[in-house]
C-alpha positions as semicolon CSV with decimal commas, in nm:
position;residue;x (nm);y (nm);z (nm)
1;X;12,816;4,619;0,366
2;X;12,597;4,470;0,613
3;X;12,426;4,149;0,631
4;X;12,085;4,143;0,866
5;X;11,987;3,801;0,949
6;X;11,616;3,746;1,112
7;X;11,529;3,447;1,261
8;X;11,157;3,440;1,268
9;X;10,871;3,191;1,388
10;X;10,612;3,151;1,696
11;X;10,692;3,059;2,053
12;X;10,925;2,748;2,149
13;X;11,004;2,643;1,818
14;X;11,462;2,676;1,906
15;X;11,471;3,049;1,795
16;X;11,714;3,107;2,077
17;X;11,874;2,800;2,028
18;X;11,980;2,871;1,705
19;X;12,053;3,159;1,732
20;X;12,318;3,102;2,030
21;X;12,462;2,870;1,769
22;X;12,496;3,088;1,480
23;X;12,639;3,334;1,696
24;X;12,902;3,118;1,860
25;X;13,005;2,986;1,632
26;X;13,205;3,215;1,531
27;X;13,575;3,207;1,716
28;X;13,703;3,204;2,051
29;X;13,556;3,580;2,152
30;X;13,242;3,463;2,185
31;X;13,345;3,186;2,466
32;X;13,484;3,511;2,640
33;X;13,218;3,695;2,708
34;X;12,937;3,436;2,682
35;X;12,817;3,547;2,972
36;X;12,802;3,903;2,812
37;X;12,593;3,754;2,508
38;X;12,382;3,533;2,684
39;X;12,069;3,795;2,717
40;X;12,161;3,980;2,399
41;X;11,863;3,929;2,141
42;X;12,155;4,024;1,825
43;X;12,481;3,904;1,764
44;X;12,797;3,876;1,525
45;X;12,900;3,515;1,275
46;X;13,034;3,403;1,013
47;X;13,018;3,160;0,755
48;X;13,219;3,056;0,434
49;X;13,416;3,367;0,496
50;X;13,095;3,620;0,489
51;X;12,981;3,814;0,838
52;X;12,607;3,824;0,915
53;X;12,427;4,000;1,240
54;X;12,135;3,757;1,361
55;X;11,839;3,912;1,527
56;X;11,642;3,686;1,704
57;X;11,311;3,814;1,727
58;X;11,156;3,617;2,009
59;X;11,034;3,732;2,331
60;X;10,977;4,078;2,323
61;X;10,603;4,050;2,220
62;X;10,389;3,972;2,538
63;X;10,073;3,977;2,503
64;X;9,752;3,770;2,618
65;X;9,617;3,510;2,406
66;X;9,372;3,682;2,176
67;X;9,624;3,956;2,075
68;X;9,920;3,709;2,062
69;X;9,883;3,607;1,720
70;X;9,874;3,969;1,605
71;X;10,196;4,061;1,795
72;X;10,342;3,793;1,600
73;X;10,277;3,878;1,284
74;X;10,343;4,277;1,362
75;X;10,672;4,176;1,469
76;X;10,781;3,935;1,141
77;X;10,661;4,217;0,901
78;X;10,901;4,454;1,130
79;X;11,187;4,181;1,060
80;X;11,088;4,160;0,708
81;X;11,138;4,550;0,646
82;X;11,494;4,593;0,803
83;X;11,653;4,218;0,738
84;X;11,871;4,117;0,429
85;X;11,738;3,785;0,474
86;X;11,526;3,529;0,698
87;X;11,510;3,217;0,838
88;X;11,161;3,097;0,970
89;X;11,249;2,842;1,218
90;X;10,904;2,546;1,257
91;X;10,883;2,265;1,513
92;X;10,852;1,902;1,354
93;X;10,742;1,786;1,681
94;X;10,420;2,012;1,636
95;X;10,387;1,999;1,284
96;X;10,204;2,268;1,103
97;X;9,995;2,495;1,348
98;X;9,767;2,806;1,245
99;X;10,050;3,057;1,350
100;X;10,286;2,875;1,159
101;X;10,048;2,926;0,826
102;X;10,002;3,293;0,958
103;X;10,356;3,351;0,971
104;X;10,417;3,186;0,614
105;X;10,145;3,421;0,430
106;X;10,329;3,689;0,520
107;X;10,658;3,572;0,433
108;X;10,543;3,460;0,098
109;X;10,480;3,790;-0,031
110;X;10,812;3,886;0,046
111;X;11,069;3,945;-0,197
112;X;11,382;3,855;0,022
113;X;11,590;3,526;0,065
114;X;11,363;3,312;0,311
115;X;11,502;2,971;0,438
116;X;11,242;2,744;0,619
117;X;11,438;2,565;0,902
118;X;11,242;2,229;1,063
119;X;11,357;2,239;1,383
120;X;11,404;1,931;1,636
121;X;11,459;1,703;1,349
122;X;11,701;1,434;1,522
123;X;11,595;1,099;1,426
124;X;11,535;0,931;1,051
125;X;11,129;0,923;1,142
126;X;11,094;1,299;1,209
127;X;11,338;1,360;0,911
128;X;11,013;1,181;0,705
129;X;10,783;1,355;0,932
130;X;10,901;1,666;0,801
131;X;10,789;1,595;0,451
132;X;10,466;1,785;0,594
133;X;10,622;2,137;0,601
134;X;10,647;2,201;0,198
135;X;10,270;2,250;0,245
136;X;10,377;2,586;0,356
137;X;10,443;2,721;0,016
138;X;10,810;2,816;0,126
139;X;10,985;2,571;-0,142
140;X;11,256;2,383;-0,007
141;X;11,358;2,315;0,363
142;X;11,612;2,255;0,586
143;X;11,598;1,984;0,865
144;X;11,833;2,102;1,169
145;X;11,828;2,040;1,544
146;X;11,996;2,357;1,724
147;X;12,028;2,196;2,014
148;X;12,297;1,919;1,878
149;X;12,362;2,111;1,577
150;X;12,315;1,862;1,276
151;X;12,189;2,037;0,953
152;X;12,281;2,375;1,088
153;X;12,579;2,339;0,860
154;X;12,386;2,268;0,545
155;X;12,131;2,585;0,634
156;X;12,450;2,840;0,715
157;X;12,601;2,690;0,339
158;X;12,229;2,793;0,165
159;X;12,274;3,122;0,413
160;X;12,614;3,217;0,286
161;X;12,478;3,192;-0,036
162;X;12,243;3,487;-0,054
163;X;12,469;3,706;0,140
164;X;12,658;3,975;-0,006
165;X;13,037;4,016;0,005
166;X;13,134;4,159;0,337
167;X;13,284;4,518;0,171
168;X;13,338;4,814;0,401
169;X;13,274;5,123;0,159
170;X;13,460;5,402;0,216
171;X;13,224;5,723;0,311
172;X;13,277;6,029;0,209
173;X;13,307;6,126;0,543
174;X;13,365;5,957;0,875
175;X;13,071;5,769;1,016
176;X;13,006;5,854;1,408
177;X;12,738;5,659;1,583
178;X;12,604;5,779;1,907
179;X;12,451;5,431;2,092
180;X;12,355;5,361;2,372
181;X;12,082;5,221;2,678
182;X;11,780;5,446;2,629
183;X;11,726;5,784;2,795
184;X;12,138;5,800;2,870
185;X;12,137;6,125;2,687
186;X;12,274;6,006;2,306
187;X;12,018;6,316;2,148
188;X;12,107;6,575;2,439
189;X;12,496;6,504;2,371
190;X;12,418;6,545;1,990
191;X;12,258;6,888;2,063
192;X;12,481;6,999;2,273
193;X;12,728;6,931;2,031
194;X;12,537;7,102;1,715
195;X;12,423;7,373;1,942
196;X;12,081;7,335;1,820
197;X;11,786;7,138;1,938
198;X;11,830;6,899;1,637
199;X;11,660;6,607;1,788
200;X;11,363;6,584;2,036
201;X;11,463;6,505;2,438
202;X;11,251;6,412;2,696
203;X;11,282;6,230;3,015
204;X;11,089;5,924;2,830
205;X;11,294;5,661;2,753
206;X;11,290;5,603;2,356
207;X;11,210;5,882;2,217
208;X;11,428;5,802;1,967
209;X;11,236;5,632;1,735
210;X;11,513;5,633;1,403
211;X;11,877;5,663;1,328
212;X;11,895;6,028;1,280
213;X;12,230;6,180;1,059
214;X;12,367;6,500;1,149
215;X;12,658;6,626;0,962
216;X;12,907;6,832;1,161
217;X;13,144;7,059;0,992
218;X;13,319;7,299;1,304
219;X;13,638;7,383;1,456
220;X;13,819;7,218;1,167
221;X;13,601;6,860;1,231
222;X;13,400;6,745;0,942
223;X;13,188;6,427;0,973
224;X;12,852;6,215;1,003
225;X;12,686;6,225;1,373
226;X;12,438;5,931;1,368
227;X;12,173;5,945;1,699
228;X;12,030;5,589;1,779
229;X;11,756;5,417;1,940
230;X;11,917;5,294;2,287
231;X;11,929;4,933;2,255
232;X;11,715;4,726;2,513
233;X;11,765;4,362;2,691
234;X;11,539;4,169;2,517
235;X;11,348;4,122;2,802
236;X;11,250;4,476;2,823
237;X;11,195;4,528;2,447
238;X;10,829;4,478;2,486
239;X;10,715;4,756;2,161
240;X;10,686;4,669;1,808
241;X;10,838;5,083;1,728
242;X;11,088;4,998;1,991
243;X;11,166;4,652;1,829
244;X;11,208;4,820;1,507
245;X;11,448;5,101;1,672
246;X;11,655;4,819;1,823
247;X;11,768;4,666;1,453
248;X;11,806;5,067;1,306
249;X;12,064;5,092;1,591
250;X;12,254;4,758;1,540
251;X;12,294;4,809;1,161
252;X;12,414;5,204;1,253
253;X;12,643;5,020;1,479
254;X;12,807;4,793;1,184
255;X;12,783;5,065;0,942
256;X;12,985;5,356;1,150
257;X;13,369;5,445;1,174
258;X;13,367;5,486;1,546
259;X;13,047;5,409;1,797
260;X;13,039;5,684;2,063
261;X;12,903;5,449;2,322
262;X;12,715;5,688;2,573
263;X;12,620;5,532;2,943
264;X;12,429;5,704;3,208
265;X;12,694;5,771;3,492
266;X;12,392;5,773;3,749
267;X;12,314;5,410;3,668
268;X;12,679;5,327;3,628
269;X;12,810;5,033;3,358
270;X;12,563;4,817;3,333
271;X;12,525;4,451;3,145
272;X;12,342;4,606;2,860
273;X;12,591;4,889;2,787
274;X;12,844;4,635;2,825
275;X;12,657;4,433;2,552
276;X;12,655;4,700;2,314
277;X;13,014;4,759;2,351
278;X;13,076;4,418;2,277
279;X;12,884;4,431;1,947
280;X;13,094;4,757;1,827
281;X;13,433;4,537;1,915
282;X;13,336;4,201;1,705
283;X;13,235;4,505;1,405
284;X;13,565;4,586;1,467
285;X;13,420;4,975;1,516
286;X;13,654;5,235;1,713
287;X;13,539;5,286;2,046
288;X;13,460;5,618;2,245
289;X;13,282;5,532;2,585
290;X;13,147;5,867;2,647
291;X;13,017;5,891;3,080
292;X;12,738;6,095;3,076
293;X;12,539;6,308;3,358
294;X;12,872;6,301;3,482
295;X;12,723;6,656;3,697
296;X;12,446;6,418;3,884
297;X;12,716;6,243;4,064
298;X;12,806;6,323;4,388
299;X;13,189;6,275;4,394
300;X;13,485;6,222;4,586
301;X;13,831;6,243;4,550
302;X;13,888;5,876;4,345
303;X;13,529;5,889;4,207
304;X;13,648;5,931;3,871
305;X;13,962;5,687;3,885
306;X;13,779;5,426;4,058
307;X;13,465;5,454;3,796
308;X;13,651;5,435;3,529
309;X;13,875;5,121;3,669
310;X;13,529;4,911;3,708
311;X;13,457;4,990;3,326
312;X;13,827;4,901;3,258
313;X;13,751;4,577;3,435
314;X;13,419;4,484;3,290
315;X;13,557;4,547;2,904
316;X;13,874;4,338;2,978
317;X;14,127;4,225;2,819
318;X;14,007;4,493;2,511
319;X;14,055;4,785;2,761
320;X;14,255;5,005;2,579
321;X;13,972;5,264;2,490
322;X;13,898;5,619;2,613
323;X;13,691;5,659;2,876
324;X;13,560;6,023;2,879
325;X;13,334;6,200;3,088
326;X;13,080;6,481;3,006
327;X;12,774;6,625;3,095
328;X;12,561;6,693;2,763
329;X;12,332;6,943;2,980
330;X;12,649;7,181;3,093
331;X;12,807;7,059;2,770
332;X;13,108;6,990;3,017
333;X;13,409;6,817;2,767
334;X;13,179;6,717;2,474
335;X;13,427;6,874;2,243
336;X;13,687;6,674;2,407
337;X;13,453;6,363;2,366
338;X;13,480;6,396;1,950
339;X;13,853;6,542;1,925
340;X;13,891;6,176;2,129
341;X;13,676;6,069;1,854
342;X;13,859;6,223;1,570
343;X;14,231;6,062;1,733
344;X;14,088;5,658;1,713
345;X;13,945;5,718;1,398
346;X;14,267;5,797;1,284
347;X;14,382;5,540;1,487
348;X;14,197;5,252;1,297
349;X;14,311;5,415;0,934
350;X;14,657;5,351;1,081
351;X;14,926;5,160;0,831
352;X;15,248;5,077;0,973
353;X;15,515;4,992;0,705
354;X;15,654;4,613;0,695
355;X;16,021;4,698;0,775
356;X;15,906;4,858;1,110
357;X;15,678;4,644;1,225
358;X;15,952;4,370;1,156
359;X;16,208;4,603;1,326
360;X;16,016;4,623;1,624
361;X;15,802;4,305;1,700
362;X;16,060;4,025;1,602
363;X;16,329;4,137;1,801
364;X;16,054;4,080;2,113
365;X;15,857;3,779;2,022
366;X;16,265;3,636;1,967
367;X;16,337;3,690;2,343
368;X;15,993;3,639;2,447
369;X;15,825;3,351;2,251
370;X;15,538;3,126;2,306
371;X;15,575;2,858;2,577
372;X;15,733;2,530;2,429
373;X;15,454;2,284;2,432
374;X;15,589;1,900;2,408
375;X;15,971;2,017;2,389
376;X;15,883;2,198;2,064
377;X;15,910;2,603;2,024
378;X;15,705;2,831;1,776
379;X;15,975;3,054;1,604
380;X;15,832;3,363;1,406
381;X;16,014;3,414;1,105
382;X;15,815;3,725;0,971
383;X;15,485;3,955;0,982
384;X;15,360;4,188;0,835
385;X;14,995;4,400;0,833
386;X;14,706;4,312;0,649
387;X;14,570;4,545;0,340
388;X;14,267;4,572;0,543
389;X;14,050;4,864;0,622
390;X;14,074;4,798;1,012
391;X;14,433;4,699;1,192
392;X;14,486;4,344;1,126
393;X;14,843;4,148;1,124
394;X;14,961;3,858;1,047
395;X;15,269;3,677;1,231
396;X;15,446;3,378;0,975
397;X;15,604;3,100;1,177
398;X;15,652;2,734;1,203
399;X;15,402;2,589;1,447
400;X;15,085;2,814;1,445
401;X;14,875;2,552;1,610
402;X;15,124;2,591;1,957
403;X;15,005;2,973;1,949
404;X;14,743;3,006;2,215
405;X;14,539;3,308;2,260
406;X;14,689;3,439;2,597
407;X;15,021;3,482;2,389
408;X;14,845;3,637;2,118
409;X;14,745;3,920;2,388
410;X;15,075;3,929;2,511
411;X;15,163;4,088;2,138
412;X;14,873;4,244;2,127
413;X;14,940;4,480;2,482
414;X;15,292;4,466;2,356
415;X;15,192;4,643;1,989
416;X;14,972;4,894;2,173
417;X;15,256;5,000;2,380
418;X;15,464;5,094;2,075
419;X;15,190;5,189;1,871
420;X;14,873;5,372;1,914
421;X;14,581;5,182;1,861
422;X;14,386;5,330;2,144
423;X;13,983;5,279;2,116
424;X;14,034;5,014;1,828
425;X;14,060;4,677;1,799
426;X;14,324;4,502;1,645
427;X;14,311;4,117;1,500
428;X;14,610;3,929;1,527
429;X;14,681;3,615;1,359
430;X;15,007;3,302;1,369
431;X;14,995;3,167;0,994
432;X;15,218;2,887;0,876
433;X;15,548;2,991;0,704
């Protein structure tokens, strides 16, 4: 079940700010690839044991100043329709300002959670200089500075709160989302697939407008093919349709089995394809990175080997994911592209039983433990996997805290070498015996 989080507001009020916080603070991944996340305008957290997605919805609407206040309000109604819930995010330094009262008519007609955030709050005197903000007609309010990080506790509590239960539902049928950069060829690769002009194509990028399902049912295959928006730095996301496309493809993203992530092999693997396949991996989605207008290339004898050894290096250390390439136009290996499909969907449903996992994994962390860390060792006694619906395990042994996370990728390389767990990610964890 997904959980859409908008952070709303005008201009320079710690939008950003807060949102880098919600998003990091969610476990050591983030630090990883900050500098993967650090354009991204959505992003992955959790709170009180419940996932969210936060949109921040700054900076996309540029405008000049007659118009601005329009493009404002066009894009919190746009949040409004496709969020779970909202924060609206004020300035105490300000105070109340026309846009702020613009912004607040709308969202009082709305029916979903709103939380009213006073930003910048750091002393006692702005915490009374606050009181102004209930003029709003929002209710209640939360003082927070995001750049220190005080209150932000007491608003994620109030947060967790109206969120549902994180429950994956199990489909009738598998869930494949084609996503993507715009104009990389996600619709073309769906036709050619169908064999059918099922969705428009044109050289323009976005043309997409909507999440568009397709059930397939050939060659023995049965599932849901779900066409995307292509997903935009925020910097370039500059339409309110577009803006609106953008969220429809993130929550297609956390709603899918497996995200056929389709880049344009002329423009090679770029930051924002690299983003995208970041936000499929913290969903915890199978992974497919499908290399498209593979034809356009002009080739050599390592061109493939070496292209596929820079995507290997920019998805690092989570590398173990097919990397196929096709040409939607010639339909050249798109059939190959969803029997790969088919495999790490299969792959994620995998359960291995307790003995074997035992049989095989203590035997190896015995002979190849943790380092000792102030002349103590870590001994793992027992493990076992998780009754999850995506491949988690859990590893019981004396000192958890002396785990660090290169060792835990050590056992993770090591499990994908016995098992197959190719295109999904797997969540390991050291819990005290």
């Amino acid at each position: 079940m997904s959980n859409i989080v908008a952070i709303v507001g005008r201009p320079n009020v710690g939008k950003s700010t807060l949102f880098n916080r919600l998003v990091k603070s969610r476990d050591a991944i983030v630090d990883s690839v900050s500098g993967v996340t650090r354009d991204r305008h959505y992003g992955k957290g959790d709170w009180n044991g419940k996932e969210y997605s936060v949109i921040d919805t700054g900076g996309y609407a540029v405008g000049s100043d007659d118009v601005f206040e329009e493009e404002i309000r066009k894009q919190v109604q746009l949040a409004i329709e496709e969020a779970d819930s909202i924060i609206f995010v004020v300035d105490v330094e300000e105070g109340i300002t026309p846009m702020d009262v613009e912004v607040a008519n709308v969202l009082r007609k709305v029916k979903k959670p709103i939380l009213l955030a006073v930003n910048k709050v750091d002393n006692a005197m702005r915490d009374a200089d606050a009181v102004e903000f209930y003029n709003l007609g929002l209710g209640e309010y939360f003082t927070i500075s995001s750049m220190n990080g005080s209150g932000t506790g007491e608003l994620l509590d109030a947060l967790a709160e109206k969120l549902d239960v994180n429950v994956i539902e199990e489909a009738d049928l598998p869930r494949f989302a084609v996503v993507g950069r715009p104009n990389a060829g996600k619709s073309s690769f769906i036709n050619a697939l169908i064999g059918e002009e099922r969705n428009i194509v044109t050289d323009i990028a976005g043309t997409t407008r909507d999440t568009i399902d397709t059930k397939y049912n050939r060659f023995g295959f049965e599932f849901n093919l779900i066409d995307t928006a292509g997903i935009r730095k925020k910097s370039k996301v500059k339409e309110d349709l577009e803006f609106y496309s953008v969220m429809r493809a993130v929550r297609a993203i956390e709603n899918c089995d497996i995200a056929l992530v389709v880049i344009d092999a002329t423009r090679g693997f770029e930051g924002q394809d690299e983003n995208i396949f970041w936000l499929a991996e913290k969903n915890k989605k199978g992974i497919v990175i499908l290399v498209n207008k593979w034809d356009l290339v002009e080739k050599e004898t390592n061109s493939t080997r070496d292209f596929e050894a820079q995507i290997r290096k920019e998805i690092a250390p989570f590398s173990d994911v097919p990397i196929i390439f096709i040409s939607a136009l010639t339909k050249q290996r798109v059939f190959k592209a969803i029997e790969t499909a088919v495999e790490v969907f299969e792959n994620r449903k995998r359960r291995i039983p307790t003995s074997k996992l035992n049989d095989a994994m203590l035997d190896l962390v015995k002979h190849h433990g943790p380092p000792s860390i102030k002349g103590k060792f870590v001994k793992v006694k027992y493990c076992m996997q998780l009754p999850t619906p995506t491949p988690q395990f859990v590893f019981f042994c004396n000192l958890p805290q002396y785990v660090k996370e290169p060792y835990k990728r050590f056992v993770e390389n090591k499990m994908r070498e016995i098992y197959n767990f190719n295109g999904v990610p797997i969540v390991i964890y050291f819990r005290q015996k």
